[in-house]
Coordinates of C-alpha atoms in Angstrom, one line a residue:
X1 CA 110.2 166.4 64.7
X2 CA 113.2 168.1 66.1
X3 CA 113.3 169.3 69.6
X4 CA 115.1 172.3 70.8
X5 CA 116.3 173.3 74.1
X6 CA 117.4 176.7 75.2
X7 CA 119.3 177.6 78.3
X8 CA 118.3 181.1 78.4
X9 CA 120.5 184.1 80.3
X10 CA 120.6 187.8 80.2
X11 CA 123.2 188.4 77.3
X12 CA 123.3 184.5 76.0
X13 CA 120.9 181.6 74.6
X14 CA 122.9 178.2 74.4
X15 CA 120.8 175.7 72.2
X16 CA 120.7 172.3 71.4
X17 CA 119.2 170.8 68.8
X18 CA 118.2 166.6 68.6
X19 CA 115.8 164.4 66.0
X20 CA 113.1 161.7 68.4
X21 CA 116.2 159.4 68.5
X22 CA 118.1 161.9 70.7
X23 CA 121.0 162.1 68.0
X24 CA 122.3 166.1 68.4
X25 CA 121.8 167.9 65.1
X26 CA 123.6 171.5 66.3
X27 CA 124.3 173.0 69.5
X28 CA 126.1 176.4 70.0
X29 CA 125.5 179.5 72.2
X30 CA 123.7 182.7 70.4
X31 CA 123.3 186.7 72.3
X32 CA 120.1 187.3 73.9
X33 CA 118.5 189.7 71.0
X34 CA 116.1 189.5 68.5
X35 CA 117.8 190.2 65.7
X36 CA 120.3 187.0 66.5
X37 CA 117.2 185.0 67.3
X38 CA 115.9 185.8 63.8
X39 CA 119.0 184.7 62.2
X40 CA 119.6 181.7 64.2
X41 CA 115.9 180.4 63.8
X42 CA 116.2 180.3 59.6
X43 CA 119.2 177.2 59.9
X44 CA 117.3 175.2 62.2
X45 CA 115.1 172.3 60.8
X46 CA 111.7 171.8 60.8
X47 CA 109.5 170.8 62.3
X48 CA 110.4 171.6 65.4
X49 CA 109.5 171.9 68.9
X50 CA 111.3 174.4 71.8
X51 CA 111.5 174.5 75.4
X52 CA 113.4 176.9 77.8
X53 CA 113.4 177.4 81.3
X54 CA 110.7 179.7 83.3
X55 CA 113.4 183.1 83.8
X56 CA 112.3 186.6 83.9
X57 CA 113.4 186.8 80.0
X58 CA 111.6 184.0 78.8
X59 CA 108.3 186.1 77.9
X60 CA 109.7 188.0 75.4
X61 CA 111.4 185.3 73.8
X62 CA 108.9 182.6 74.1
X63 CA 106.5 185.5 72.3
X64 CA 109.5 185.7 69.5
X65 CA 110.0 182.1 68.9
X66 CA 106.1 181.0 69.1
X67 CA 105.3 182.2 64.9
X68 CA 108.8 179.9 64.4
X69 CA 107.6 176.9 66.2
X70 CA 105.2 174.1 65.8
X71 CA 105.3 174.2 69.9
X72 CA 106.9 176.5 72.4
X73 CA 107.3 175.4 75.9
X74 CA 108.1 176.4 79.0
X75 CA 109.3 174.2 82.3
X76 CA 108.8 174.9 85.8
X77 CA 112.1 175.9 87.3
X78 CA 111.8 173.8 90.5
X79 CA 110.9 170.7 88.5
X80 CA 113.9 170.4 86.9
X81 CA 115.5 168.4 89.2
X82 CA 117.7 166.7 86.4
X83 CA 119.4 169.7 85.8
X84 CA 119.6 170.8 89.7
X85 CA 120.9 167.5 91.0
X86 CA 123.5 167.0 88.2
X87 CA 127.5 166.4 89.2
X88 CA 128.5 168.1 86.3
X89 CA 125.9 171.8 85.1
X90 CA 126.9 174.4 82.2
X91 CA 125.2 175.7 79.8
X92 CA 125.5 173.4 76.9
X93 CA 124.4 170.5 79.1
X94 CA 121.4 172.1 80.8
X95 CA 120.3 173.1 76.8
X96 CA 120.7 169.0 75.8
X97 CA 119.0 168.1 79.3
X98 CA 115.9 170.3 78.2
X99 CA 116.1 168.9 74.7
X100 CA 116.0 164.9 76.2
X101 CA 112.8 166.2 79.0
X102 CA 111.2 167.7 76.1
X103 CA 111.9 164.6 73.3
X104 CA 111.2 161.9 75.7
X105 CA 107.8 163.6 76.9
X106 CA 109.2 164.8 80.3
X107 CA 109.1 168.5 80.7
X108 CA 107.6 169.5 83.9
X109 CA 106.0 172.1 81.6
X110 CA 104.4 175.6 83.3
X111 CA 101.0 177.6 82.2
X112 CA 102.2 180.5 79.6
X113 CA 99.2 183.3 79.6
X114 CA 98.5 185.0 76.6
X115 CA 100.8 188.0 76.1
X116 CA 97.5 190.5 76.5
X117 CA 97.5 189.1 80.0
X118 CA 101.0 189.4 80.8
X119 CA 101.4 193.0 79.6
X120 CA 98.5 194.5 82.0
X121 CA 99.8 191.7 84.7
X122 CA 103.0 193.6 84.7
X123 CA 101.0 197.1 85.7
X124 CA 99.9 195.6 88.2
X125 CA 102.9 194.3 89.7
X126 CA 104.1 197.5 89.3
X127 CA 101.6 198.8 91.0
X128 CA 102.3 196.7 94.0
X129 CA 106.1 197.7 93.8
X130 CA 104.7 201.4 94.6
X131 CA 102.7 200.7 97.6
X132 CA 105.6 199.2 99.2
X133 CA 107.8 202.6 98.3
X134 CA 105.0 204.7 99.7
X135 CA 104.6 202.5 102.9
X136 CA 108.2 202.9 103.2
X137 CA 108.0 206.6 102.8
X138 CA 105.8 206.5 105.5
X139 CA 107.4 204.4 108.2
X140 CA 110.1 206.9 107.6
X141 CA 108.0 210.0 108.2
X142 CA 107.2 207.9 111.7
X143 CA 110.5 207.3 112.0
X144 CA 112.2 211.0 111.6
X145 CA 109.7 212.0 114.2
X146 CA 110.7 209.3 117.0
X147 CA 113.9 210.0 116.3
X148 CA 113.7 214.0 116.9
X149 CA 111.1 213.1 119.8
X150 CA 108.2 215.1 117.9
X151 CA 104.8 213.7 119.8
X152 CA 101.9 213.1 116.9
X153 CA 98.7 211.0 116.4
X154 CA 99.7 208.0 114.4
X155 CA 96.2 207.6 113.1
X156 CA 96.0 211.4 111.3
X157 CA 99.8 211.3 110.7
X158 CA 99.3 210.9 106.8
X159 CA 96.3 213.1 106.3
X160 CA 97.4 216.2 104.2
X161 CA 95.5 218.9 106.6
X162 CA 97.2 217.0 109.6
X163 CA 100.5 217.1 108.2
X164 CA 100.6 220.8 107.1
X165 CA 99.6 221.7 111.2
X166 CA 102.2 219.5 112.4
X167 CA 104.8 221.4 110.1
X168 CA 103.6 224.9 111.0
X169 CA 102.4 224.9 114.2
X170 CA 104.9 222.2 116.6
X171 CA 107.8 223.7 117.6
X172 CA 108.9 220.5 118.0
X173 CA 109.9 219.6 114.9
X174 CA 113.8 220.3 114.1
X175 CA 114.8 222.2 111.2
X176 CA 117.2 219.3 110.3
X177 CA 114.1 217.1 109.7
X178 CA 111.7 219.7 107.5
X179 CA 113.1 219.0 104.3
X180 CA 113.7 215.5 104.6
X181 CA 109.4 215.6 105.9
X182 CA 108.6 217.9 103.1
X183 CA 110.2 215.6 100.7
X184 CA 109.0 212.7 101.9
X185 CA 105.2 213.8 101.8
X186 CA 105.8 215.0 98.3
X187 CA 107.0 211.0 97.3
X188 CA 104.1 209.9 99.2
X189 CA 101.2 212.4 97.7
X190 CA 103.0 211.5 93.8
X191 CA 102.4 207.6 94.8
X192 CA 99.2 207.9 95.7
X193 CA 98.7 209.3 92.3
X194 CA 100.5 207.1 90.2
X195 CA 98.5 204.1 92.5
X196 CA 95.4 205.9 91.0
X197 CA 96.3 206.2 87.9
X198 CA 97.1 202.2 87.4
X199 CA 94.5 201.3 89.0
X200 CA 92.2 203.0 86.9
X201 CA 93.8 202.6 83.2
X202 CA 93.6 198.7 84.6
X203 CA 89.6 198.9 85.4
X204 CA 89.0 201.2 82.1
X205 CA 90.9 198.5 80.1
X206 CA 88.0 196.6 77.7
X207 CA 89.9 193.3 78.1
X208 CA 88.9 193.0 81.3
X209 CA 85.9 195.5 82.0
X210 CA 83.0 192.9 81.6
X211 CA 85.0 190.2 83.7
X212 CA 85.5 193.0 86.6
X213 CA 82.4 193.7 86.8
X214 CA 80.9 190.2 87.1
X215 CA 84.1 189.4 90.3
X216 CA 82.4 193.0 92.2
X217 CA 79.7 191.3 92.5
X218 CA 81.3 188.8 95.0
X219 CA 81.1 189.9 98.8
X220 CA 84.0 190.8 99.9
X221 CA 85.9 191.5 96.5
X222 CA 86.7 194.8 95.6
X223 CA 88.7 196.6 92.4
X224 CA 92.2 194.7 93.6
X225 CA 91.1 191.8 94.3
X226 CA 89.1 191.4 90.8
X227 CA 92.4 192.9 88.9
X228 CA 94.7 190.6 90.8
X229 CA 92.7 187.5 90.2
X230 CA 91.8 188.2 86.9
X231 CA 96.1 188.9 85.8
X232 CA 97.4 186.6 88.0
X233 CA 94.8 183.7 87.3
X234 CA 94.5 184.4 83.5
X235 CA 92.8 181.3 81.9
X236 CA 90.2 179.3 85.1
X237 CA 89.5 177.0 82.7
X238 CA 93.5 175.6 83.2
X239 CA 92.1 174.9 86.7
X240 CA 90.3 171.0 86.9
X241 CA 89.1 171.8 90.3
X242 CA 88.6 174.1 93.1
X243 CA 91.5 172.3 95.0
X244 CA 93.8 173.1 91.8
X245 CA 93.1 176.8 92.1
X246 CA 93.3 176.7 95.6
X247 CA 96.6 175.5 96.0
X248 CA 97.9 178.0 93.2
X249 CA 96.8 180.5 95.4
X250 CA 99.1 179.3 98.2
X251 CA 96.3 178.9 101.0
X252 CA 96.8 175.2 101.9
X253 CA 99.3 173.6 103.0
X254 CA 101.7 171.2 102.2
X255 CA 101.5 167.5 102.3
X256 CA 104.0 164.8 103.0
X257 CA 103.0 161.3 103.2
X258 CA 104.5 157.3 103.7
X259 CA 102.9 154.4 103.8
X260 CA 100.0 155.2 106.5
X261 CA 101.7 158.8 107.8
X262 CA 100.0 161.6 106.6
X263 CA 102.1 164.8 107.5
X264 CA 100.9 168.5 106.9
X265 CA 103.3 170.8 106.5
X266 CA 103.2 174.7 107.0
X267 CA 101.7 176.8 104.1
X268 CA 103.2 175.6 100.7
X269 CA 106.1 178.0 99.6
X270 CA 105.0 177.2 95.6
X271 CA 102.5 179.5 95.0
X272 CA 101.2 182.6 93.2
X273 CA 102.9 185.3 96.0
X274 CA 100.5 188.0 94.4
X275 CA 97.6 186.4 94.6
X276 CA 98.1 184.8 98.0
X277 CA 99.0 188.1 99.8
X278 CA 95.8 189.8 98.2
X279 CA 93.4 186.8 98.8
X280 CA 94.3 186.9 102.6
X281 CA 94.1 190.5 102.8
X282 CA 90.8 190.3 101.3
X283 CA 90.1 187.4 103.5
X284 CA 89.9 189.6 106.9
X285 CA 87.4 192.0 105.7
X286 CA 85.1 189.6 103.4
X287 CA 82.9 188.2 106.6
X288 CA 81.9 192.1 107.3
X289 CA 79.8 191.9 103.9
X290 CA 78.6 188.6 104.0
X291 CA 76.5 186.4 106.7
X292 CA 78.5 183.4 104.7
X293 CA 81.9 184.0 105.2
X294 CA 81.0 185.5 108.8
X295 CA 80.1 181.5 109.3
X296 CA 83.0 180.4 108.0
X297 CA 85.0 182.5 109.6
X298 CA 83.5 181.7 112.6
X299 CA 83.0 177.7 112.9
X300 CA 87.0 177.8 112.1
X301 CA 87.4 180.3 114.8
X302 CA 86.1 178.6 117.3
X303 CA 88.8 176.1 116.5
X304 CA 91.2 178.3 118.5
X305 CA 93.0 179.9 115.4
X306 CA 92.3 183.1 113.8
X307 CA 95.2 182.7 110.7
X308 CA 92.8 179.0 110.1
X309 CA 90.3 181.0 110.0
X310 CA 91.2 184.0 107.7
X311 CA 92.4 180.7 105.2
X312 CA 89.4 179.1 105.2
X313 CA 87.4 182.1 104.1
X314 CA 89.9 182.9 101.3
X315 CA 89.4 179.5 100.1
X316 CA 85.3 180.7 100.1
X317 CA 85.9 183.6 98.3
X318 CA 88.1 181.5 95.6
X319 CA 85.3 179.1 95.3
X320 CA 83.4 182.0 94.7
X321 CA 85.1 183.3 92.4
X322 CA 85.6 180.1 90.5
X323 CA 82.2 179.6 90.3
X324 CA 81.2 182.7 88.5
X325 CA 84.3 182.6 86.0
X326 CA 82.7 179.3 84.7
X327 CA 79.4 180.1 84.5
X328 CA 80.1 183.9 83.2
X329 CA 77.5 185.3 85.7
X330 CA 77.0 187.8 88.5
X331 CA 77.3 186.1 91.7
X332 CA 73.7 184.8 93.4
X333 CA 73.3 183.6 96.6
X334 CA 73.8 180.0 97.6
X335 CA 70.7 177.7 96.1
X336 CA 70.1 180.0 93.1
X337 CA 72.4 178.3 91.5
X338 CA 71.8 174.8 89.6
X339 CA 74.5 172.6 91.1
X340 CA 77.4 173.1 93.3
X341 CA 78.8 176.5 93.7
X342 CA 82.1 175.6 91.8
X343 CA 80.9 173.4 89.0

């Protein structure tokens, strides 16, 4: 078996190439296309393992490289301490650093969805990247106002009716500001579209329909919640437990312990961003829809600590959701179920 390791950038790949006894066979530097991939791939021997680092390029190229491969891998970036912690880092030795992790069985190795996933994961994200354009749209209609000293309700501000009397009937608003308002609400009513439109090629997509439909069942989880666990989870069977998936989510915190100290830490920074922010967002409104999670939310409450409490419920609702992933069935309530909630 020969193992390959790729130090992968925006315009170059370097590569190094070594047999199980570590001996190099090649190593060289190729561009960053798929034409040069395909060339370069034909003079390596076989068979062959590869293993790169976890950039934004990698997914296309690990999807290029996996028909050429017997395995394709891909490490964690903060796990690579080897390369991090080195006196001496370039290219070429980073490449021969993720040959040795990979040859001698020590590559801090990351989950790869399939590429299905990853394609509709990335309307998602791009989805997300809208909402904070609009809400930035808006704080700047706010914002033009205060400045100009126009008085308006904050809580109608956005509504279309509300809008269109502000602009024709206060004399208070300057005609410096009307374009940059009228523009501004345009941006804002076009978002709003295109955050429809994602939203609803994403639940109308047959890859996921049937798994949607079991998550809505859930109190507490609505369309985004379901779409955002469902990309950004992928696979639950990856998951060994409920603490696993819990910890990918980001909503515990971090531990540090020697000897008989046992330290916790604020909440972990090595998480799943996307999923965490929607869990906790989820989190606040779950307990209205279920006399559960009201519990829940309430025995940690009473703790003194509302943020504890908005965790400890999110962790619920993953255990929930968990739970019903595994057993491929519309959520019941607790004791209808044979066995714990997240077997």
């Amino acid at each position: 078996m020969y193992y390959i390791g790729l130090d992968v950038h925006k315009r170059t790949i370097s590569y190094c190439v070594k047999d199980a006894a570590g001996q190099v066979h090649q190593e060289g530097k190729i561009g960053s296309t798929r034409r040069e991939l395909d060339a370069w791939i034909k003079t390596l021997p076989q068979p062959r393992t590869i293993a790169m680092e976890a950039t934004i390029f990698t997914g296309w190229i690990y999807d290029h490289l996996l028909p050429h491969a017997e395995k394709v891998k891909v490490a964690h970036p903060l796990m690579l301490r080897a390369i991090a912690a080195a006196k001496k880092k370039n290219d070429r030795i980073d490449a021969g650093k993720i040959a040795d992790c990979l040859r001698c069985d020590f590559l801090p190795e990351c989950h790869m969805v399939s590429t299905e996933i990853r394609d509709r994961r990335r309307t998602l994200r791009y989805r997300n990247l809208v909402l904070k354009q609009m809400v930035q749209m808006k704080n700047r209609v706010s914002g033009l106002l205060m400045e100009t000293g126009v008085s308006y309700n904050k809580q109608r501000l956005h509504k279309l009716g509300y809008f269109t009397e502000l602009m024709s009937g206060n004399e208070e608003v300057d005609e410096s500001i009307r374009p940059l308002l009228k523009l501004s609400r345009e941006t804002i009513v076009r978002s709003q579209r295109l955050d429809y439109a994602l939203v609803s090629s994403l639940e109308r997509d047959p890859l996921l329909g049937e798994r949607l439909e079991r998550l809505r069942t859930i109190p507490g989880v609505g369309p985004i919640t379901a779409l955002t666990w469902a990309l950004e989870i992928g696979d639950v069977s990856r998951f060994q437990s409920v603490k696993q998936a819990i910890s990918y989510c980001g909503l515990c915190s971090a531990e540090r312990s020697s000897a008989d100290k046992l330290v916790r830490m604020p909440i972990s920074k090595q998480r799943n961003k996307h999923i965490q922010q929607t869990l906790v967002e989820a989190a606040k409104l779950a307990p209205r829809y279920s006399p559960e999670l009201a519990l829940v939310y309430e025995r940690e409450r009473q703790r003194g600590n509302r943020n504890r409490a908005t965790l400890a419920v999110a962790r619920k609702m993953v255990a929930y959701m968990l739970a019903v992933e595994r057993r491929k069935q519309n959520f019941v309530l607790k004791g209808e179920f044979s066995g714990t909630a997240a077997a």
